[in-house]
Amino acid sequence: MRARIAGTGSYVPERVMTNADLERMVATSDSWIVARTGIRERRIAAPGEACSDLGMKAAERALEAAGITAADLDLILVATCTGDAPLPSTACLIQHRLGAVRAAACDLSAACCGFVFALAVGDAYVRTGFRHVLVVGSEVMSMLIDWTDRNTCVLFGDGAGAVVLSPTEGEQGILSSHLHSDGNLWDLICVPGGGSRMPPSEKMLAEGLQFIKMKGNETFKVAVKTLEEAAREALAANHLSVADLDLYVPHQANFRIIKAVADRLGLPMEKVVLNMDRYGNTSAASIPLALDEAVRAGRVKKGNLVLIEAFGSGLTWASSVVRW
Ligand code: UT7
């Protein structure tokens, strides 16, 4: 018994922020952003539009695709670092609004890796007897952005994606997941203020410590190395080779990172799902959003072998192999 992905869904806010818009805000250029990241535009949540609003819409679409109702759910996991509030969990807010009365619900914090970690947890619960698990990745990254910091403000966007996991005893499903963390590298990507270490204060806000800080170049190098390793680890665990892969759905942080990993693996770019040109880096939403687009575009067929993987703040990195 293991979990298969029975349905996918996604949602992005309506407002589009282009690179040209950013040119008017900080010293940057469309050509620099496109060349260094592959990003052309990103979505920004409307004032008052919160993490659960985005996640809720993605979840409804995933439930519809899976052909089940919210009342069928046993567990709701929401991967996010930009929840509606510190308490309650965003998962409980989504549970309430969906009417998923039987489901337990909680959030999972692993930044950009959150969805892959939550997928592994959901799979583990299905293997122990839970029937239907909803896994959501939803982020309003714009709340963490210093719009005067060109090092970070060009990279991120808002969005949500979701999958429904259901049990299977056949060939399909999540074959294995591989989760890694190295807290020694915590300061490569962090939000210094707003938590118990540095609670909100006038000083903290004045210094902009509620915003994301990133050592981009160092992160880039670690990302390429760990993503290649995690891909090889996932394939080896299932006695598969790179040539067996039909589709690669990586975290959409930077086109150059993804291209470098694909080149090292010897994976042709036609097998890689890319959408950072339209959404930027949506953290935990990135993979389920890309996966849902690939599914709806007919790029994933029954029996296909799909590798998903992410890296992010923590640092964390993780991979999962799925037989569709
Ligand atoms: O989900 C995990 C999230 N983290 C990541 O994915 C981060 C991974 N890192 C990256 O994607 C890349 O490191 C960045 C896109 C963030 C930066 O690209 P880079 O090729 O590593 O550039 P760099 O940081 O080495 O900066 C090169 C130059 C610098 O100028 P000087 O010192 O060479 O004069 C920067 O000041 O580019 C400058 N720069 C910019 N120029 C125009 C940095 N940001 C910008 C910008 N527009 N937005």
XYZ file of C-alpha atoms and ligand atoms in Angstrom:
372
model
C 0.000 0.000 0.000
C 1.238 3.489 -0.858
C -0.183 6.846 -1.949
C -0.860 7.867 -5.512
C -1.597 11.392 -6.659
C -5.313 11.178 -7.441
C -5.851 14.825 -8.399
C -4.042 18.153 -8.724
C -5.113 21.800 -8.585
C -3.599 25.265 -8.483
C -4.471 28.935 -8.206
C -2.569 32.191 -8.679
C -3.686 35.726 -7.768
C -4.899 37.937 -10.618
C -2.392 40.774 -10.318
C 0.645 40.405 -12.585
C 3.879 42.222 -11.693
C 6.264 42.341 -14.656
C 9.997 42.934 -14.752
C 9.180 46.327 -16.284
C 7.192 47.169 -13.132
C 10.259 46.288 -11.024
C 12.497 48.464 -13.229
C 10.459 51.415 -11.927
C 11.011 50.352 -8.285
C 14.689 49.305 -7.961
C 17.929 49.531 -9.980
C 17.357 46.455 -12.123
C 16.484 45.574 -15.713
C 14.297 43.085 -17.508
C 17.367 41.776 -19.335
C 19.294 41.170 -16.042
C 16.346 39.371 -14.418
C 15.615 37.201 -17.474
C 19.280 36.329 -18.061
C 20.095 35.566 -14.402
C 16.831 33.885 -13.334
C 14.494 33.154 -16.279
C 11.715 35.116 -14.535
C 9.603 37.541 -16.605
C 6.653 38.192 -14.301
C 5.108 37.026 -11.032
C 1.673 37.146 -9.376
C 1.000 39.302 -6.311
C -1.886 38.685 -3.896
C -4.456 41.456 -3.547
C -4.582 43.417 -0.268
C -6.394 41.174 2.204
C -5.866 38.041 0.071
C -4.197 35.546 2.414
C -2.475 32.172 2.204
C -5.666 30.219 2.969
C -7.570 32.076 0.196
C -5.056 30.892 -2.408
C -4.691 27.410 -0.915
C -8.451 26.963 -0.670
C -8.945 27.532 -4.413
C -6.114 25.163 -5.329
C -7.556 22.560 -2.932
C -11.062 22.789 -4.446
C -9.601 22.136 -7.893
C -7.543 19.177 -6.650
C -10.593 17.629 -4.936
C -12.628 18.025 -8.115
C -9.868 16.428 -10.200
C -9.640 13.520 -7.735
C -13.413 13.025 -7.818
C -13.817 13.147 -4.033
C -15.431 15.632 -1.658
C -13.923 17.462 1.317
C -15.871 15.167 3.655
C -13.791 12.240 2.349
C -10.506 13.757 3.634
C -8.707 12.245 6.640
C -5.830 14.719 6.781
C -4.967 18.188 5.450
C -1.325 19.295 5.372
C -0.466 22.841 4.333
C 3.159 23.597 3.513
C 3.780 27.310 3.931
C 6.031 29.922 5.507
C 3.493 32.719 4.964
C 0.379 31.411 6.740
C -2.587 33.665 7.509
C -1.414 34.136 11.128
C 0.860 32.420 13.706
C -2.266 30.722 15.103
C -4.372 28.861 14.125
C -2.765 26.819 11.379
C -3.698 27.763 7.830
C -4.635 24.091 7.380
C -7.398 24.467 9.990
C -8.743 27.542 8.182
C -8.836 25.591 4.915
C -10.407 22.579 6.658
C -13.188 24.800 8.010
C -13.891 26.534 4.701
C -13.836 23.276 2.717
C -16.125 21.570 5.231
C -13.640 18.738 5.681
C -15.236 17.797 8.984
C -13.429 14.460 9.478
C -9.941 15.683 8.588
C -7.107 16.425 10.993
C -5.244 19.509 9.813
C -1.863 21.101 10.453
C 0.818 23.185 8.768
C 4.326 22.082 7.857
C 7.258 24.493 7.771
C 10.137 23.623 5.453
C 10.186 26.768 3.268
C 10.641 25.987 -0.447
C 10.938 22.267 0.362
C 7.655 22.292 2.284
C 5.571 20.621 -0.396
C 7.977 17.697 -0.926
C 8.258 17.186 2.856
C 4.445 17.341 3.232
C 3.993 14.927 0.329
C 6.279 12.436 2.106
C 4.337 12.846 5.379
C 1.017 12.410 3.547
C 2.342 9.292 1.812
C 3.486 7.872 5.177
C -0.026 8.355 6.620
C -1.650 6.686 3.615
C 0.730 3.746 4.093
C -0.540 3.438 7.689
C -4.203 3.379 6.689
C -5.394 6.967 6.097
C -7.483 7.099 2.933
C -7.506 10.582 1.434
C -4.902 13.222 2.298
C -4.909 16.764 0.905
C -1.438 18.295 0.542
C -1.385 22.033 -0.191
C 1.558 24.345 -0.883
C 0.433 27.963 -0.588
C 2.467 31.138 -0.248
C 2.041 34.888 -0.140
C 5.779 35.543 -0.482
C 5.072 39.214 -1.270
C 4.519 39.781 2.483
C 8.185 38.904 3.127
C 9.594 41.094 0.357
C 11.538 44.319 0.847
C 10.552 46.120 -2.352
C 13.733 48.227 -2.130
C 16.065 45.149 -2.117
C 16.881 44.175 -5.697
C 18.674 41.034 -4.490
C 15.371 39.449 -3.484
C 12.371 41.425 -4.773
C 12.815 40.240 -8.367
C 12.745 36.553 -7.409
C 9.549 35.696 -5.572
C 5.818 35.500 -6.294
C 2.520 34.350 -4.764
C 0.510 31.225 -5.617
C -0.812 27.859 -4.498
C -0.933 24.246 -5.616
C -2.509 21.135 -4.135
C -2.695 17.380 -4.597
C -5.011 14.698 -3.248
C -3.305 11.485 -2.131
C -5.303 8.246 -2.189
C -4.248 4.643 -1.491
C -3.185 2.219 -4.198
C -1.725 -1.266 -4.268
C -0.807 -1.106 -7.950
C 2.250 0.107 -9.859
C 1.281 3.763 -9.482
C 2.157 6.105 -6.668
C 4.940 7.717 -4.678
C 7.754 5.180 -4.961
C 10.034 6.889 -2.452
C 10.874 10.247 -0.867
C 14.271 11.515 0.276
C 14.387 14.380 2.761
C 17.511 16.258 3.913
C 18.358 19.232 6.126
C 21.514 21.105 7.109
C 20.752 23.710 9.769
C 24.411 24.730 9.713
C 23.469 26.744 6.606
C 20.470 28.462 8.252
C 21.690 31.956 7.416
C 21.828 31.547 3.624
C 18.085 32.338 3.420
C 16.269 33.706 6.461
C 13.711 36.153 7.806
C 15.448 37.455 10.976
C 12.500 39.103 12.730
C 8.893 38.429 13.607
C 9.360 35.206 15.573
C 10.240 34.476 19.209
C 13.936 35.340 18.668
C 13.043 38.860 17.647
C 9.356 39.622 18.221
C 7.776 42.455 16.216
C 8.873 45.865 17.482
C 9.218 49.346 16.043
C 13.001 48.863 15.865
C 12.656 45.546 14.050
C 10.260 47.046 11.508
C 12.432 50.150 11.041
C 15.423 47.909 10.251
C 13.380 45.819 7.809
C 14.109 42.581 9.671
C 10.644 41.216 8.848
C 11.846 40.746 5.259
C 13.641 37.860 3.570
C 17.465 38.041 3.407
C 19.370 35.798 1.047
C 22.961 35.037 0.135
C 21.963 34.247 -3.432
C 25.253 33.252 -4.940
C 26.201 30.833 -2.124
C 22.685 29.360 -2.185
C 22.967 28.841 -5.938
C 26.061 26.643 -5.607
C 24.613 24.511 -2.793
C 21.344 24.151 -4.721
C 22.961 22.710 -7.849
C 25.035 20.230 -5.850
C 22.264 19.020 -3.517
C 19.649 18.778 -6.291
C 21.913 16.584 -8.403
C 22.646 14.374 -5.375
C 18.974 14.093 -4.364
C 17.969 13.168 -7.919
C 20.588 10.419 -8.122
C 19.640 9.182 -4.638
C 15.952 8.898 -5.584
C 16.714 7.083 -8.841
C 19.194 4.677 -7.209
C 16.722 3.817 -4.431
C 14.312 2.578 -7.108
C 16.926 0.953 -9.388
C 16.136 3.505 -12.076
C 18.354 5.537 -14.386
C 17.986 9.112 -15.646
C 16.853 7.713 -19.024
C 13.823 6.125 -17.304
C 12.450 9.550 -16.345
C 9.543 10.965 -18.346
C 9.229 14.270 -16.498
C 11.266 16.358 -14.050
C 9.341 18.878 -11.919
C 11.910 20.947 -10.002
C 11.401 23.839 -7.592
C 11.131 26.932 -9.802
C 13.790 29.150 -8.198
C 16.082 29.905 -11.114
C 16.296 28.646 -14.700
C 20.098 28.497 -14.487
C 19.993 26.223 -11.425
C 17.538 23.854 -13.144
C 19.540 23.839 -16.403
C 22.779 23.126 -14.515
C 21.172 20.190 -12.680
C 19.613 18.798 -15.881
C 22.964 19.071 -17.685
C 24.818 17.297 -14.854
C 22.209 14.517 -14.904
C 22.200 14.306 -18.705
C 18.457 15.006 -18.760
C 17.075 16.717 -21.908
C 15.299 20.038 -21.200
C 12.158 18.785 -23.065
C 11.524 16.597 -20.002
C 11.752 19.535 -17.582
C 8.675 21.461 -16.433
C 9.367 25.215 -16.298
C 6.991 27.998 -15.313
C 9.169 30.431 -13.346
C 8.939 32.817 -16.334
C 5.298 33.488 -15.327
C 5.311 32.995 -11.550
C 8.864 33.386 -10.210
C 9.758 31.464 -7.063
C 6.553 30.688 -5.145
C 8.351 28.689 -2.411
C 6.220 25.739 -1.201
C 3.650 26.393 -3.953
C 6.192 26.091 -6.730
C 6.166 22.323 -7.344
C 2.413 21.621 -6.994
C 1.707 24.635 -9.234
C 4.115 23.382 -11.903
C 2.850 19.806 -11.528
C -0.790 20.871 -11.929
C 0.023 22.860 -15.069
C 1.881 19.868 -16.524
C -1.011 17.512 -15.728
C -3.621 19.841 -17.233
C -1.464 20.366 -20.334
C -1.427 16.580 -20.864
C 2.317 16.279 -20.231
C 1.878 13.501 -17.623
C 0.401 10.180 -18.754
C -0.513 7.099 -16.819
C 2.576 5.005 -16.156
C 4.966 7.966 -16.578
C 7.866 8.296 -14.166
C 8.032 11.755 -12.585
C 10.868 13.119 -10.427
C 10.088 16.101 -8.223
C 12.643 17.908 -6.106
C 13.222 21.104 -4.198
C 15.724 22.990 -2.069
C 15.331 25.991 0.159
C 15.799 27.775 3.443
C 16.964 25.640 6.341
C 18.788 24.544 4.282
C 16.570 21.726 3.160
C 16.531 19.614 0.005
C 14.259 16.769 -0.977
C 13.233 14.519 -3.857
C 10.418 12.140 -4.645
C 9.823 9.644 -7.452
C 6.234 9.169 -8.577
C 4.825 6.585 -11.011
C 1.792 8.342 -12.518
O 14.087 28.802 -3.122
C 15.410 29.043 -2.758
C 15.612 30.497 -2.974
N 16.903 30.888 -3.343
C 17.421 30.834 -4.571
O 16.931 30.237 -5.460
C 18.656 31.615 -4.747
C 19.571 31.038 -5.716
N 20.388 32.091 -6.244
C 20.086 32.745 -7.360
O 19.079 32.489 -7.970
C 21.097 33.742 -7.871
O 22.245 33.743 -7.039
C 20.536 35.189 -7.963
C 19.549 35.281 -9.116
C 19.869 35.574 -6.646
C 21.671 36.168 -8.253
O 22.358 35.778 -9.407
P 23.956 35.686 -9.398
O 24.359 35.325 -10.761
O 24.348 34.779 -8.291
O 24.359 37.180 -9.129
P 25.231 37.787 -7.940
O 24.489 37.706 -6.661
O 26.603 37.192 -7.990
O 25.314 39.302 -8.381
C 25.939 39.690 -9.606
C 25.774 41.188 -9.773
C 26.127 41.987 -8.517
O 26.752 43.166 -8.924
P 28.361 43.316 -8.893
O 28.744 43.075 -7.467
O 28.872 42.247 -9.815
O 28.570 44.704 -9.360
C 24.767 42.321 -7.924
O 24.801 43.503 -7.166
O 24.381 41.504 -10.052
C 23.935 42.516 -9.144
N 22.497 42.321 -8.925
C 21.550 42.850 -9.710
N 21.628 43.617 -10.803
C 20.474 43.990 -11.392
C 21.908 41.612 -7.951
N 20.563 41.665 -8.091
C 20.334 42.434 -9.169
C 19.162 42.851 -9.832
N 19.267 43.624 -10.936
N 17.919 42.498 -9.404
